[in-house]
Amino acid sequence: MNNPASILVDMIWIEWRKAMRSRMPLGTALGSLFMPLGIAFLIFVSRNPEISKQLGLISAKADLVKYAATDWPTYLALFAMLIAAGGFFLFVLVVSWTFGREFVDGTLKDMLAVPVPRTSILLAKFIVAAGWSVALAAGILIAGLITGVAIGLPGGSPGVLLQGAGLLAGCAGLTIAVVLPFAFFASAGRGYLLPVGMAILALMSANLVVLLGWGELYPWAVPGLFSQGPGSLLPASYGMVLITCLAGMLATYFWWKHADQNR
């Protein structure tokens, strides 16, 4: 009998090959670059009033970004907020595609007919989705650093950059953790529509819960609060994120194990 670790490695390789043969990695990579390039463009516009006058309404948004990103600390904090919002939807797309494509392409029956434990299949999918999301977050950080240097932001000492990178990394980790449970919605919904709809609902409800003052205990609000500084969270906040992540993964496992796979 094959070694479980060897089977898992093989499944990870298969899932990764599926992703690389699709257009999703390129699409999500371009989507991740849109955020830092968009911010750089708005800052550029705000520094050139003649261009602002020609662009009309964009100039007001550019001024807001200018005042929000006047130096490296605030600039990197702004990127952490982008990870908590825009990155959230990118990661949801990654998870939704990784788990939902088997239903959309009609390959689920073939996959389940292979003599491989479903645990290995699911774990491989989670690992690939998480690794893919980490790569996107790293791309956003690298692009943000390059654009920050290009526009000449002040206050870019090694300590400041390291602290900002740590803030972004922590925000990305929390965001990925609260996104992994959407694998259950992709599985139960047999596609992409349900997880995307639930992601919109989660983000809207997170904003409402924060306004009510309970955001520290609502897992989908935690990444956004973390982007404002770890001091705004409670120890229980991280526990709620961990519980939500594990609960979502377990729900996905039990669905794949016990649900009637009739398609």
PDB file of C-alpha atoms in Angstrom:
ATOM      1  CA  MET A   1       0.000   0.000   0.000  1.00  0.00           C
ATOM      2  CA  ASN A   2       1.283   3.479  -0.878  1.00  0.00           C
ATOM      3  CA  ASN A   3       2.532   5.752   1.848  1.00  0.00           C
ATOM      4  CA  PRO A   4      -0.148   8.343   2.831  1.00  0.00           C
ATOM      5  CA  ALA A   5       2.456  11.097   2.648  1.00  0.00           C
ATOM      6  CA  SER A   6       3.421  10.003  -0.861  1.00  0.00           C
ATOM      7  CA  ILE A   7      -0.241   9.964  -1.910  1.00  0.00           C
ATOM      8  CA  LEU A   8      -0.720  13.471  -0.530  1.00  0.00           C
ATOM      9  CA  VAL A   9       2.326  14.756  -2.412  1.00  0.00           C
ATOM     10  CA  ASP A  10       0.997  13.207  -5.622  1.00  0.00           C
ATOM     11  CA  MET A  11      -2.422  14.798  -5.108  1.00  0.00           C
ATOM     12  CA  ILE A  12      -0.864  18.180  -4.427  1.00  0.00           C
ATOM     13  CA  TRP A  13       1.081  17.852  -7.666  1.00  0.00           C
ATOM     14  CA  ILE A  14      -2.095  16.926  -9.567  1.00  0.00           C
ATOM     15  CA  GLU A  15      -4.074  19.841  -8.129  1.00  0.00           C
ATOM     16  CA  TRP A  16      -1.248  22.231  -8.885  1.00  0.00           C
ATOM     17  CA  ARG A  17      -1.031  20.979 -12.463  1.00  0.00           C
ATOM     18  CA  LYS A  18      -4.779  21.500 -12.863  1.00  0.00           C
ATOM     19  CA  ALA A  19      -4.396  25.088 -11.734  1.00  0.00           C
ATOM     20  CA  MET A  20      -1.385  25.835 -13.917  1.00  0.00           C
ATOM     21  CA  ARG A  21      -3.119  24.503 -17.032  1.00  0.00           C
ATOM     22  CA  SER A  22      -6.030  26.885 -16.494  1.00  0.00           C
ATOM     23  CA  ARG A  23      -6.229  30.651 -16.874  1.00  0.00           C
ATOM     24  CA  MET A  24      -7.035  31.246 -13.226  1.00  0.00           C
ATOM     25  CA  PRO A  25      -3.462  31.787 -11.963  1.00  0.00           C
ATOM     26  CA  LEU A  26      -2.883  34.446 -14.616  1.00  0.00           C
ATOM     27  CA  GLY A  27      -6.257  36.067 -13.974  1.00  0.00           C
ATOM     28  CA  THR A  28      -5.816  36.214 -10.203  1.00  0.00           C
ATOM     29  CA  ALA A  29      -2.218  37.442 -10.592  1.00  0.00           C
ATOM     30  CA  LEU A  30      -3.373  40.307 -12.801  1.00  0.00           C
ATOM     31  CA  GLY A  31      -6.152  41.043 -10.314  1.00  0.00           C
ATOM     32  CA  SER A  32      -3.648  41.217  -7.462  1.00  0.00           C
ATOM     33  CA  LEU A  33      -1.439  43.639  -9.404  1.00  0.00           C
ATOM     34  CA  PHE A  34      -4.385  45.924 -10.062  1.00  0.00           C
ATOM     35  CA  MET A  35      -4.447  47.008  -6.398  1.00  0.00           C
ATOM     36  CA  PRO A  36      -0.881  48.352  -6.021  1.00  0.00           C
ATOM     37  CA  LEU A  37      -0.849  49.801  -9.529  1.00  0.00           C
ATOM     38  CA  GLY A  38      -4.207  51.476  -8.908  1.00  0.00           C
ATOM     39  CA  ILE A  39      -2.967  53.096  -5.711  1.00  0.00           C
ATOM     40  CA  ALA A  40       0.228  54.252  -7.416  1.00  0.00           C
ATOM     41  CA  PHE A  41      -1.822  55.768 -10.233  1.00  0.00           C
ATOM     42  CA  LEU A  42      -4.089  57.654  -7.817  1.00  0.00           C
ATOM     43  CA  ILE A  43      -1.093  59.010  -5.896  1.00  0.00           C
ATOM     44  CA  PHE A  44       0.480  60.072  -9.192  1.00  0.00           C
ATOM     45  CA  VAL A  45      -2.730  61.842 -10.183  1.00  0.00           C
ATOM     46  CA  SER A  46      -2.942  63.608  -6.809  1.00  0.00           C
ATOM     47  CA  ARG A  47       0.595  64.935  -7.278  1.00  0.00           C
ATOM     48  CA  ASN A  48      -0.188  66.307 -10.734  1.00  0.00           C
ATOM     49  CA  PRO A  49      -3.086  68.790 -10.498  1.00  0.00           C
ATOM     50  CA  GLU A  50      -3.208  69.333 -14.261  1.00  0.00           C
ATOM     51  CA  ILE A  51      -3.971  65.665 -14.776  1.00  0.00           C
ATOM     52  CA  SER A  52      -6.497  65.721 -11.927  1.00  0.00           C
ATOM     53  CA  LYS A  53      -8.489  68.446 -13.654  1.00  0.00           C
ATOM     54  CA  GLN A  54      -8.691  66.383 -16.826  1.00  0.00           C
ATOM     55  CA  LEU A  55      -9.802  63.233 -14.977  1.00  0.00           C
ATOM     56  CA  GLY A  56     -12.655  64.929 -13.080  1.00  0.00           C
ATOM     57  CA  LEU A  57     -14.153  62.700 -10.373  1.00  0.00           C
ATOM     58  CA  ILE A  58     -11.017  60.561 -10.073  1.00  0.00           C
ATOM     59  CA  SER A  59      -9.133  63.499  -8.580  1.00  0.00           C
ATOM     60  CA  ALA A  60     -11.251  63.430  -5.411  1.00  0.00           C
ATOM     61  CA  LYS A  61     -10.432  59.769  -4.859  1.00  0.00           C
ATOM     62  CA  ALA A  62      -6.791  60.455  -5.646  1.00  0.00           C
ATOM     63  CA  ASP A  63      -6.675  63.148  -2.953  1.00  0.00           C
ATOM     64  CA  LEU A  64      -8.093  60.695  -0.425  1.00  0.00           C
ATOM     65  CA  VAL A  65      -5.369  58.174  -1.276  1.00  0.00           C
ATOM     66  CA  LYS A  66      -2.747  60.907  -1.142  1.00  0.00           C
ATOM     67  CA  TYR A  67      -3.667  61.855   2.420  1.00  0.00           C
ATOM     68  CA  ALA A  68      -3.993  58.185   3.423  1.00  0.00           C
ATOM     69  CA  ALA A  69      -0.564  57.245   2.030  1.00  0.00           C
ATOM     70  CA  THR A  70       1.810  60.134   2.730  1.00  0.00           C
ATOM     71  CA  ASP A  71       4.671  57.938   3.950  1.00  0.00           C
ATOM     72  CA  TRP A  72       5.724  54.283   4.064  1.00  0.00           C
ATOM     73  CA  PRO A  73       3.971  53.301   7.341  1.00  0.00           C
ATOM     74  CA  THR A  74       0.558  54.576   6.226  1.00  0.00           C
ATOM     75  CA  TYR A  75       1.148  53.298   2.679  1.00  0.00           C
ATOM     76  CA  LEU A  76       1.823  49.733   3.889  1.00  0.00           C
ATOM     77  CA  ALA A  77      -1.102  49.921   6.310  1.00  0.00           C
ATOM     78  CA  LEU A  78      -3.294  50.843   3.333  1.00  0.00           C
ATOM     79  CA  PHE A  79      -2.090  47.720   1.542  1.00  0.00           C
ATOM     80  CA  ALA A  80      -3.010  45.614   4.565  1.00  0.00           C
ATOM     81  CA  MET A  81      -6.530  47.017   4.330  1.00  0.00           C
ATOM     82  CA  LEU A  82      -6.586  46.118   0.639  1.00  0.00           C
ATOM     83  CA  ILE A  83      -5.656  42.536   1.476  1.00  0.00           C
ATOM     84  CA  ALA A  84      -8.529  42.388   3.967  1.00  0.00           C
ATOM     85  CA  ALA A  85     -11.024  43.600   1.331  1.00  0.00           C
ATOM     86  CA  GLY A  86      -9.854  43.130  -2.259  1.00  0.00           C
ATOM     87  CA  GLY A  87      -7.572  40.239  -1.374  1.00  0.00           C
ATOM     88  CA  PHE A  88     -10.495  38.584   0.389  1.00  0.00           C
ATOM     89  CA  PHE A  89     -12.414  38.295  -2.889  1.00  0.00           C
ATOM     90  CA  LEU A  90      -9.330  37.103  -4.781  1.00  0.00           C
ATOM     91  CA  PHE A  91      -8.797  34.332  -2.242  1.00  0.00           C
ATOM     92  CA  VAL A  92     -12.488  33.413  -2.399  1.00  0.00           C
ATOM     93  CA  LEU A  93     -12.171  33.026  -6.169  1.00  0.00           C
ATOM     94  CA  VAL A  94      -9.170  30.756  -5.686  1.00  0.00           C
ATOM     95  CA  VAL A  95     -10.957  28.530  -3.164  1.00  0.00           C
ATOM     96  CA  SER A  96     -14.182  28.511  -5.178  1.00  0.00           C
ATOM     97  CA  TRP A  97     -12.388  27.481  -8.344  1.00  0.00           C
ATOM     98  CA  THR A  98     -10.252  24.840  -6.636  1.00  0.00           C
ATOM     99  CA  PHE A  99     -13.264  23.057  -5.143  1.00  0.00           C
ATOM    100  CA  GLY A 100     -16.057  24.045  -7.523  1.00  0.00           C
ATOM    101  CA  ARG A 101     -14.402  23.169 -10.826  1.00  0.00           C
ATOM    102  CA  GLU A 102     -14.899  19.432 -10.267  1.00  0.00           C
ATOM    103  CA  PHE A 103     -18.658  20.005 -10.387  1.00  0.00           C
ATOM    104  CA  VAL A 104     -18.616  22.521 -13.230  1.00  0.00           C
ATOM    105  CA  ASP A 105     -16.343  20.348 -15.415  1.00  0.00           C
ATOM    106  CA  GLY A 106     -18.134  17.135 -14.464  1.00  0.00           C
ATOM    107  CA  THR A 107     -14.948  15.433 -13.249  1.00  0.00           C
ATOM    108  CA  LEU A 108     -16.098  14.696  -9.696  1.00  0.00           C
ATOM    109  CA  LYS A 109     -17.237  11.116 -10.380  1.00  0.00           C
ATOM    110  CA  ASP A 110     -13.937  10.286 -12.056  1.00  0.00           C
ATOM    111  CA  MET A 111     -12.017  11.739  -9.138  1.00  0.00           C
ATOM    112  CA  LEU A 112     -14.011   9.854  -6.498  1.00  0.00           C
ATOM    113  CA  ALA A 113     -13.611   6.604  -8.465  1.00  0.00           C
ATOM    114  CA  VAL A 114      -9.834   6.765  -8.054  1.00  0.00           C
ATOM    115  CA  PRO A 115      -8.590   4.553  -5.158  1.00  0.00           C
ATOM    116  CA  VAL A 116      -7.319   7.553  -3.191  1.00  0.00           C
ATOM    117  CA  PRO A 117      -8.629   8.580   0.255  1.00  0.00           C
ATOM    118  CA  ARG A 118     -10.907  11.600   0.057  1.00  0.00           C
ATOM    119  CA  THR A 119      -8.961  13.067   2.945  1.00  0.00           C
ATOM    120  CA  SER A 120      -5.867  13.255   0.731  1.00  0.00           C
ATOM    121  CA  ILE A 121      -7.851  14.820  -2.120  1.00  0.00           C
ATOM    122  CA  LEU A 122      -9.351  17.507   0.110  1.00  0.00           C
ATOM    123  CA  LEU A 123      -6.141  18.225   1.997  1.00  0.00           C
ATOM    124  CA  ALA A 124      -4.302  18.657  -1.296  1.00  0.00           C
ATOM    125  CA  LYS A 125      -6.943  21.094  -2.486  1.00  0.00           C
ATOM    126  CA  PHE A 126      -6.714  23.107   0.735  1.00  0.00           C
ATOM    127  CA  ILE A 127      -2.905  23.206   0.550  1.00  0.00           C
ATOM    128  CA  VAL A 128      -2.905  24.335  -3.075  1.00  0.00           C
ATOM    129  CA  ALA A 129      -5.585  26.973  -2.445  1.00  0.00           C
ATOM    130  CA  ALA A 130      -3.715  28.314   0.603  1.00  0.00           C
ATOM    131  CA  GLY A 131      -0.344  28.296  -1.194  1.00  0.00           C
ATOM    132  CA  TRP A 132      -1.870  30.019  -4.207  1.00  0.00           C
ATOM    133  CA  SER A 133      -3.365  32.709  -1.962  1.00  0.00           C
ATOM    134  CA  VAL A 134      -0.051  33.209  -0.175  1.00  0.00           C
ATOM    135  CA  ALA A 135       1.648  33.686  -3.545  1.00  0.00           C
ATOM    136  CA  LEU A 136      -0.929  36.329  -4.491  1.00  0.00           C
ATOM    137  CA  ALA A 137      -0.397  38.155  -1.180  1.00  0.00           C
ATOM    138  CA  ALA A 138       3.379  38.050  -1.703  1.00  0.00           C
ATOM    139  CA  GLY A 139       2.907  39.458  -5.196  1.00  0.00           C
ATOM    140  CA  ILE A 140       0.818  42.322  -3.814  1.00  0.00           C
ATOM    141  CA  LEU A 141       3.519  43.090  -1.228  1.00  0.00           C
ATOM    142  CA  ILE A 142       6.363  43.008  -3.765  1.00  0.00           C
ATOM    143  CA  ALA A 143       4.427  45.144  -6.245  1.00  0.00           C
ATOM    144  CA  GLY A 144       3.552  47.544  -3.418  1.00  0.00           C
ATOM    145  CA  LEU A 145       7.202  47.898  -2.409  1.00  0.00           C
ATOM    146  CA  ILE A 146       8.254  48.539  -6.012  1.00  0.00           C
ATOM    147  CA  THR A 147       5.548  51.149  -6.604  1.00  0.00           C
ATOM    148  CA  GLY A 148       6.311  52.789  -3.250  1.00  0.00           C
ATOM    149  CA  VAL A 149       9.942  53.201  -4.260  1.00  0.00           C
ATOM    150  CA  ALA A 150       8.913  54.433  -7.710  1.00  0.00           C
ATOM    151  CA  ILE A 151       6.696  57.220  -6.341  1.00  0.00           C
ATOM    152  CA  GLY A 152       9.340  58.229  -3.785  1.00  0.00           C
ATOM    153  CA  LEU A 153       7.544  57.817  -0.464  1.00  0.00           C
ATOM    154  CA  PRO A 154       9.482  59.088   2.584  1.00  0.00           C
ATOM    155  CA  GLY A 155      10.238  57.219   5.798  1.00  0.00           C
ATOM    156  CA  GLY A 156      11.252  53.905   4.229  1.00  0.00           C
ATOM    157  CA  SER A 157      13.729  52.610   6.800  1.00  0.00           C
ATOM    158  CA  PRO A 158      14.381  48.835   6.986  1.00  0.00           C
ATOM    159  CA  GLY A 159      12.565  48.643  10.315  1.00  0.00           C
ATOM    160  CA  VAL A 160       9.480  50.399   8.957  1.00  0.00           C
ATOM    161  CA  LEU A 161       9.406  48.188   5.863  1.00  0.00           C
ATOM    162  CA  LEU A 162       9.805  45.057   7.957  1.00  0.00           C
ATOM    163  CA  GLN A 163       7.037  46.102  10.317  1.00  0.00           C
ATOM    164  CA  GLY A 164       4.736  46.950   7.418  1.00  0.00           C
ATOM    165  CA  ALA A 165       5.494  43.646   5.714  1.00  0.00           C
ATOM    166  CA  GLY A 166       4.698  41.838   8.949  1.00  0.00           C
ATOM    167  CA  LEU A 167       1.373  43.656   9.220  1.00  0.00           C
ATOM    168  CA  LEU A 168       0.493  42.704   5.651  1.00  0.00           C
ATOM    169  CA  ALA A 169       1.588  39.096   6.173  1.00  0.00           C
ATOM    170  CA  GLY A 170      -0.504  38.772   9.318  1.00  0.00           C
ATOM    171  CA  CYS A 171      -3.518  40.296   7.599  1.00  0.00           C
ATOM    172  CA  ALA A 172      -3.072  37.929   4.644  1.00  0.00           C
ATOM    173  CA  GLY A 173      -2.821  34.907   6.945  1.00  0.00           C
ATOM    174  CA  LEU A 174      -6.014  35.834   8.780  1.00  0.00           C
ATOM    175  CA  THR A 175      -7.825  36.528   5.503  1.00  0.00           C
ATOM    176  CA  ILE A 176      -6.817  33.173   4.025  1.00  0.00           C
ATOM    177  CA  ALA A 177      -7.933  31.420   7.208  1.00  0.00           C
ATOM    178  CA  VAL A 178     -11.451  32.895   7.055  1.00  0.00           C
ATOM    179  CA  VAL A 179     -11.672  32.203   3.310  1.00  0.00           C
ATOM    180  CA  LEU A 180     -10.910  28.464   3.435  1.00  0.00           C
ATOM    181  CA  PRO A 181     -14.399  27.635   4.842  1.00  0.00           C
ATOM    182  CA  PHE A 182     -15.885  28.829   1.548  1.00  0.00           C
ATOM    183  CA  ALA A 183     -14.733  25.483   0.147  1.00  0.00           C
ATOM    184  CA  PHE A 184     -17.831  24.065   1.824  1.00  0.00           C
ATOM    185  CA  PHE A 185     -20.107  26.468  -0.062  1.00  0.00           C
ATOM    186  CA  ALA A 186     -18.345  25.650  -3.348  1.00  0.00           C
ATOM    187  CA  SER A 187     -18.930  21.953  -2.658  1.00  0.00           C
ATOM    188  CA  ALA A 188     -22.506  22.201  -1.382  1.00  0.00           C
ATOM    189  CA  GLY A 189     -23.403  24.660  -4.150  1.00  0.00           C
ATOM    190  CA  ARG A 190     -21.651  22.493  -6.752  1.00  0.00           C
ATOM    191  CA  GLY A 191     -19.937  25.444  -8.371  1.00  0.00           C
ATOM    192  CA  TYR A 192     -18.884  29.053  -8.021  1.00  0.00           C
ATOM    193  CA  LEU A 193     -22.080  31.033  -7.489  1.00  0.00           C
ATOM    194  CA  LEU A 194     -22.868  30.117  -3.864  1.00  0.00           C
ATOM    195  CA  PRO A 195     -19.378  30.806  -2.413  1.00  0.00           C
ATOM    196  CA  VAL A 196     -19.161  34.175  -4.183  1.00  0.00           C
ATOM    197  CA  GLY A 197     -22.620  35.118  -2.910  1.00  0.00           C
ATOM    198  CA  MET A 198     -21.721  34.034   0.624  1.00  0.00           C
ATOM    199  CA  ALA A 199     -18.480  36.022   0.407  1.00  0.00           C
ATOM    200  CA  ILE A 200     -20.426  39.191  -0.414  1.00  0.00           C
ATOM    201  CA  LEU A 201     -22.784  38.460   2.482  1.00  0.00           C
ATOM    202  CA  ALA A 202     -19.858  37.831   4.857  1.00  0.00           C
ATOM    203  CA  LEU A 203     -18.175  41.124   3.959  1.00  0.00           C
ATOM    204  CA  MET A 204     -21.401  43.108   4.270  1.00  0.00           C
ATOM    205  CA  SER A 205     -22.241  41.515   7.610  1.00  0.00           C
ATOM    206  CA  ALA A 206     -18.681  42.174   8.821  1.00  0.00           C
ATOM    207  CA  ASN A 207     -19.138  45.904   8.215  1.00  0.00           C
ATOM    208  CA  LEU A 208     -22.432  45.843  10.101  1.00  0.00           C
ATOM    209  CA  VAL A 209     -21.001  43.898  13.047  1.00  0.00           C
ATOM    210  CA  VAL A 210     -18.074  46.329  13.305  1.00  0.00           C
ATOM    211  CA  LEU A 211     -20.507  49.250  13.460  1.00  0.00           C
ATOM    212  CA  LEU A 212     -22.329  47.481  16.285  1.00  0.00           C
ATOM    213  CA  GLY A 213     -19.049  47.123  18.187  1.00  0.00           C
ATOM    214  CA  TRP A 214     -18.697  43.323  18.047  1.00  0.00           C
ATOM    215  CA  GLY A 215     -16.194  43.088  15.221  1.00  0.00           C
ATOM    216  CA  GLU A 216     -13.432  41.604  17.412  1.00  0.00           C
ATOM    217  CA  LEU A 217     -15.426  38.385  17.771  1.00  0.00           C
ATOM    218  CA  TYR A 218     -16.691  38.115  14.201  1.00  0.00           C
ATOM    219  CA  PRO A 219     -14.137  36.114  12.172  1.00  0.00           C
ATOM    220  CA  TRP A 220     -14.748  37.868   8.829  1.00  0.00           C
ATOM    221  CA  ALA A 221     -14.222  41.265  10.469  1.00  0.00           C
ATOM    222  CA  VAL A 222     -10.956  40.310  12.180  1.00  0.00           C
ATOM    223  CA  PRO A 223      -8.621  40.778   9.148  1.00  0.00           C
ATOM    224  CA  GLY A 224      -9.922  44.293   8.544  1.00  0.00           C
ATOM    225  CA  LEU A 225      -9.453  45.226  12.193  1.00  0.00           C
ATOM    226  CA  PHE A 226      -5.991  43.652  12.213  1.00  0.00           C
ATOM    227  CA  SER A 227      -4.995  45.879   9.283  1.00  0.00           C
ATOM    228  CA  GLN A 228      -5.585  48.860  11.590  1.00  0.00           C
ATOM    229  CA  GLY A 229      -3.163  47.387  14.115  1.00  0.00           C
ATOM    230  CA  PRO A 230      -3.066  44.132  16.125  1.00  0.00           C
ATOM    231  CA  GLY A 231      -3.828  46.124  19.259  1.00  0.00           C
ATOM    232  CA  SER A 232      -7.431  46.550  18.124  1.00  0.00           C
ATOM    233  CA  LEU A 233      -8.089  42.813  18.572  1.00  0.00           C
ATOM    234  CA  LEU A 234      -8.613  40.497  21.530  1.00  0.00           C
ATOM    235  CA  PRO A 235      -6.901  37.118  22.072  1.00  0.00           C
ATOM    236  CA  ALA A 236     -10.312  35.558  21.455  1.00  0.00           C
ATOM    237  CA  SER A 237     -10.344  37.154  17.986  1.00  0.00           C
ATOM    238  CA  TYR A 238      -7.598  34.823  16.778  1.00  0.00           C
ATOM    239  CA  GLY A 239      -9.345  31.898  18.413  1.00  0.00           C
ATOM    240  CA  MET A 240     -12.536  32.682  16.507  1.00  0.00           C
ATOM    241  CA  VAL A 241     -10.606  32.774  13.226  1.00  0.00           C
ATOM    242  CA  LEU A 242      -8.981  29.424  13.971  1.00  0.00           C
ATOM    243  CA  ILE A 243     -12.282  27.813  15.001  1.00  0.00           C
ATOM    244  CA  THR A 244     -14.008  29.138  11.873  1.00  0.00           C
ATOM    245  CA  CYS A 245     -11.226  27.852   9.639  1.00  0.00           C
ATOM    246  CA  LEU A 246     -11.188  24.365  11.177  1.00  0.00           C
ATOM    247  CA  ALA A 247     -14.994  24.178  11.280  1.00  0.00           C
ATOM    248  CA  GLY A 248     -15.210  25.083   7.598  1.00  0.00           C
ATOM    249  CA  MET A 249     -12.609  22.494   6.637  1.00  0.00           C
ATOM    250  CA  LEU A 250     -14.344  19.817   8.697  1.00  0.00           C
ATOM    251  CA  ALA A 251     -17.716  20.696   7.176  1.00  0.00           C
ATOM    252  CA  THR A 252     -16.185  20.363   3.720  1.00  0.00           C
ATOM    253  CA  TYR A 253     -14.714  16.981   4.634  1.00  0.00           C
ATOM    254  CA  PHE A 254     -17.996  15.598   6.004  1.00  0.00           C
ATOM    255  CA  TRP A 255     -19.892  16.879   2.986  1.00  0.00           C
ATOM    256  CA  TRP A 256     -17.498  15.141   0.591  1.00  0.00           C
ATOM    257  CA  LYS A 257     -17.600  12.013   2.701  1.00  0.00           C
ATOM    258  CA  HIS A 258     -21.345  11.677   3.274  1.00  0.00           C
ATOM    259  CA  ALA A 259     -23.169  13.802   0.676  1.00  0.00           C
ATOM    260  CA  ASP A 260     -24.856  12.048  -2.230  1.00  0.00           C
ATOM    261  CA  GLN A 261     -22.520  12.719  -5.135  1.00  0.00           C
ATOM    262  CA  ASN A 262     -25.043  12.189  -7.926  1.00  0.00           C
ATOM    263  CA  ARG A 263     -23.388  14.369 -10.545  1.00  0.00           C
TER     264      ARG A 263
END
